[in-house]
């Protein structure tokens, strides 16, 4: 290091009261240079403050309150903490949408494991399930979030890449195609749960993979991990028209979300955990969708798993989906005549 | 350190003022210019009704004829019907027969009592148990329907909390033209950003022409 | 303690001292940083819709830059190996420059991850409920912050000792240096494992990603150091030994050769097999179903890397000019290949086969530039402090002695 001394100064550094030879030795500044430096500092600070100006447009509702900030993870909340969180949500929703919701934290039922079965011979691709889901679950209309995506597949292949997401025919079904709706499969070996760094998403006892919207940090790793493109992110503040708000909500399912968090299909747990059917099934005109408790051997879905040739998507990825597709007789037939 | 040359002086003099200008620019142009978010799709509540596709006519069935509600036997007690089903019906012209091989009225309807439907071996059933008639030919479908594997089941999946509501066959299928009716699909996805359809149309070429037997077959089927 | 505070204060003061080129450089970087800050504030207000990301392509420029910079940070340690393992004393001082670059790069990485988060106000959730060891992101949080602390400790200790004219005690820094060598490999491997473990993205689900990461990091990082050392040599009085540049050049040549070989391996595996999993690679290299936005980028990157490699093998690269050209080409090529060429194609097509292309918005680019400018600003300040301390121009004055 000895030969590396720069040539800028010629003394060794040793003070002993002598005039300082260090590089940052300050000579007394002239008034001009002092003013110049002062202006530079003031200008810099002004520019910094001006850079932060957009924050003044921040919606005060978006800034988390102290209570929200210290709210615990769902699994750690006591009953009182949950109740006060639900209260906060009631007030929030009422303030934003002028609708007082009925929200509860609906727990899973014992001895239940939900399974969904979808009959590809019957689905006609009408997309009613997509839009019923949107209405039921208070999803953002603009930007659009839809949990279900219906693919129009050509006959003879299950290669998803050949599916058409944007079909728009005068009438469905089309003769050459079959229709495959895809939503979250609530996998038994979920890659999304594996990758979440904060455990904001986990699988409950009844098989539903849920998201705690108040815990998610929005890193979108789960969205990258899902092999079925089932998860959605709120890139912007979700817009739901007030008159379309569904009042019956649950903490883990369809309460309105805020920007910056993930969401996805949750098998309408606010309905299904009370014995009812999910919204997508109720609206399906052909009855292609079947839902129930696979642990009950007499349920519809158990019968389907026993008797029909079911398959799952991307079985090789090892996710063990709880969403089974099957064909039974023939592809849906187009009948353009008749009422 | 005192400035040594002109350039040095200029640069140092400019720093302050340029920062101030930057501050002014940032302050005034901090308005948001969001990307255009697509408009929401228009879907009416009627599109999302969970009601069955068809309304039943009742048991015994009541139909509207010339603006009056009529029961079947009101006419059929008085008139003799043609024992052989004609090619084109003169009465009941609103009925479209498209039931495959099942073209004869009396395959299902009783020749004397129009409030009854016929089963094998001379047995009859009424319009509340249509499924027994349909099951005569569509046995496998009936077996699936009984187990809940065919057709829509509304209500509850958990029988302890409520009853499942099974539908009758004719609540989805027109018995004379049973194939499920096609309909206009609801709007497709309109996400924040979409692929460019034009790119696909202009430049799409299949990756390579691979002989896919099944696809060739299906194309042939649909071309008649 | 007060001596340490004085030291920090003097470091702060000396950051503002320099010639006009220095001031101009710092001023430009400050302006860009402020513009980036402004753009980020807009993103905080409106959400990530101000970026070009969508549900289909949910990771974009931020994660692309993050990936590249983790490599740079890891490569800074490449200087450490010749000095401490091969006992090459000539390069002793360069270790500090390398580790300071690592500090600046890691801070940039952390900033890129923070701006990518949808809810940065929930950062504390990482501390409260940490899905370690199952989630690779938790591993990444640990190794990146650990690496930052390691390097801060080593540099801070060595610089402060030089400031105080003390001989640094070996036990305080040598073990950490060795840990840093291993840790550097781990930070990039863990970042690679973030992507590799996802079965739903066949473009990433390949064993070759982690070795490619390391090979490209050890090309771009030392290349960057070659360039910065020349800048330092020219603008301060500090003399950079030629031996340093030739050692770095050898490292870069080997690493880039391995990188290109691994590229060939990857391309062959994808295209010869020609299974359905090759869709993303097809999109990247050839275009898919009429979408081809990334094709010119990746081919430019490959050409740049090839030219850089050829230049390195030719005797012409003994001249600084051609070595610099090679370095610049290499850094740009690897930035494209690792950023856009790795992150974006995995999302196209989506797991359901939809193709939505990604184009970063102006706001997003400003945030990226702001973070880069901030990182360069930090690194310049670090160098600005280090050289006077190491050369004895900035030392502690013991005013208590008579």
XYZ file of C-alpha atoms in Angstrom, chain C residues 215-354:
140
model
C -21.331 -18.234 -14.461
C -22.997 -15.074 -15.718
C -22.544 -13.336 -12.356
C -18.847 -14.109 -12.366
C -18.602 -12.616 -15.835
C -20.576 -9.443 -15.335
C -19.378 -8.683 -11.825
C -15.642 -8.706 -12.396
C -16.216 -6.953 -15.731
C -17.915 -4.186 -13.830
C -15.049 -4.071 -11.379
C -12.528 -3.842 -14.230
C -14.358 -0.776 -15.464
C -14.752 0.839 -12.071
C -11.130 0.283 -11.150
C -10.067 2.161 -14.265
C -12.458 4.979 -13.408
C -11.063 5.094 -9.893
C -7.494 5.014 -11.193
C -8.169 7.890 -13.529
C -10.144 10.129 -11.220
C -8.393 9.704 -7.933
C -4.709 9.427 -7.291
C -5.109 5.753 -6.520
C -2.913 3.533 -8.628
C -4.490 0.278 -9.692
C -1.951 -2.517 -10.168
C -1.974 -4.086 -13.619
C -1.900 -7.479 -12.010
C -5.371 -6.822 -10.665
C -6.837 -6.202 -14.072
C -5.213 -9.252 -15.575
C -6.449 -11.515 -12.776
C -9.935 -10.158 -13.233
C -9.689 -10.588 -16.969
C -8.792 -14.245 -16.545
C -11.736 -14.784 -14.217
C -14.059 -13.128 -16.676
C -12.787 -15.138 -19.623
C -13.303 -18.446 -17.877
C -16.702 -17.484 -16.503
C -18.003 -16.177 -19.796
C -16.845 -19.313 -21.599
C -18.745 -21.429 -19.133
C -21.760 -19.174 -19.488
C -21.838 -19.518 -23.250
C -21.404 -23.265 -23.016
C -24.310 -23.502 -20.599
C -26.384 -21.422 -22.985
C -25.673 -23.933 -25.734
C -26.670 -26.750 -23.373
C -29.926 -25.037 -22.554
C -30.818 -24.249 -26.132
C -30.084 -27.776 -27.273
C -32.110 -29.401 -24.511
C -35.115 -27.236 -25.225
C -35.171 -27.288 -28.972
C -34.021 -30.796 -29.722
C -36.573 -32.283 -27.352
C -39.284 -30.062 -28.796
C -41.819 -31.023 -26.198
C -44.690 -28.809 -25.167
C -42.503 -27.386 -22.427
C -40.421 -25.554 -24.996
C -43.086 -22.879 -25.539
C -41.388 -20.241 -23.401
C -38.002 -20.838 -24.999
C -39.633 -20.624 -28.398
C -41.198 -17.327 -27.439
C -37.836 -15.993 -26.328
C -35.660 -17.136 -29.228
C -38.044 -17.433 -32.136
C -41.341 -15.877 -31.259
C -44.559 -17.739 -30.563
C -47.848 -17.460 -32.399
C -47.015 -14.069 -33.801
C -45.633 -12.588 -30.577
C -41.945 -11.797 -30.811
C -41.149 -8.776 -28.677
C -38.187 -10.363 -26.908
C -36.545 -11.989 -29.937
C -34.382 -9.019 -30.970
C -33.337 -8.497 -27.369
C -32.100 -12.016 -26.731
C -30.250 -12.263 -30.016
C -28.573 -8.928 -29.374
C -27.534 -10.218 -25.978
C -26.143 -13.446 -27.428
C -24.236 -11.580 -30.113
C -22.858 -9.153 -27.569
C -21.701 -11.943 -25.311
C -20.130 -13.845 -28.195
C -18.270 -10.793 -29.437
C -17.129 -10.060 -25.897
C -15.847 -13.592 -25.505
C -14.046 -13.565 -28.838
C -12.421 -10.274 -27.983
C -11.211 -11.706 -24.715
C -9.535 -14.607 -26.454
C -7.832 -12.429 -29.018
C -4.504 -10.821 -28.107
C -6.103 -7.512 -28.978
C -7.776 -7.498 -25.572
C -4.465 -6.806 -23.947
C -5.143 -3.206 -24.820
C -7.398 -1.483 -22.342
C -9.633 -0.115 -25.030
C -10.703 -3.511 -26.313
C -10.894 -4.988 -22.876
C -13.278 -2.213 -21.922
C -15.388 -2.753 -25.007
C -15.581 -6.432 -24.177
C -16.584 -5.657 -20.599
C -19.291 -3.239 -21.599
C -20.714 -5.671 -24.144
C -20.640 -8.444 -21.617
C -22.376 -6.484 -18.897
C -25.149 -5.372 -21.219
C -25.498 -8.810 -22.743
C -25.753 -10.523 -19.399
C -28.120 -7.900 -18.070
C -30.497 -8.585 -20.949
C -30.052 -12.350 -20.801
C -30.536 -12.653 -17.074
C -33.124 -9.984 -16.640
C -35.480 -9.959 -19.563
C -34.242 -13.213 -20.983
C -34.923 -15.205 -17.846
C -37.755 -13.608 -15.902
C -40.190 -12.523 -18.590
C -40.270 -15.603 -20.854
C -41.244 -17.869 -17.962
C -44.566 -16.033 -17.860
C -45.188 -16.277 -21.576
C -47.252 -18.272 -22.274
C -49.102 -18.391 -18.950
C -49.653 -21.819 -17.416
C -53.005 -21.788 -19.219
C -51.425 -21.003 -22.543
C -52.422 -17.359 -22.857
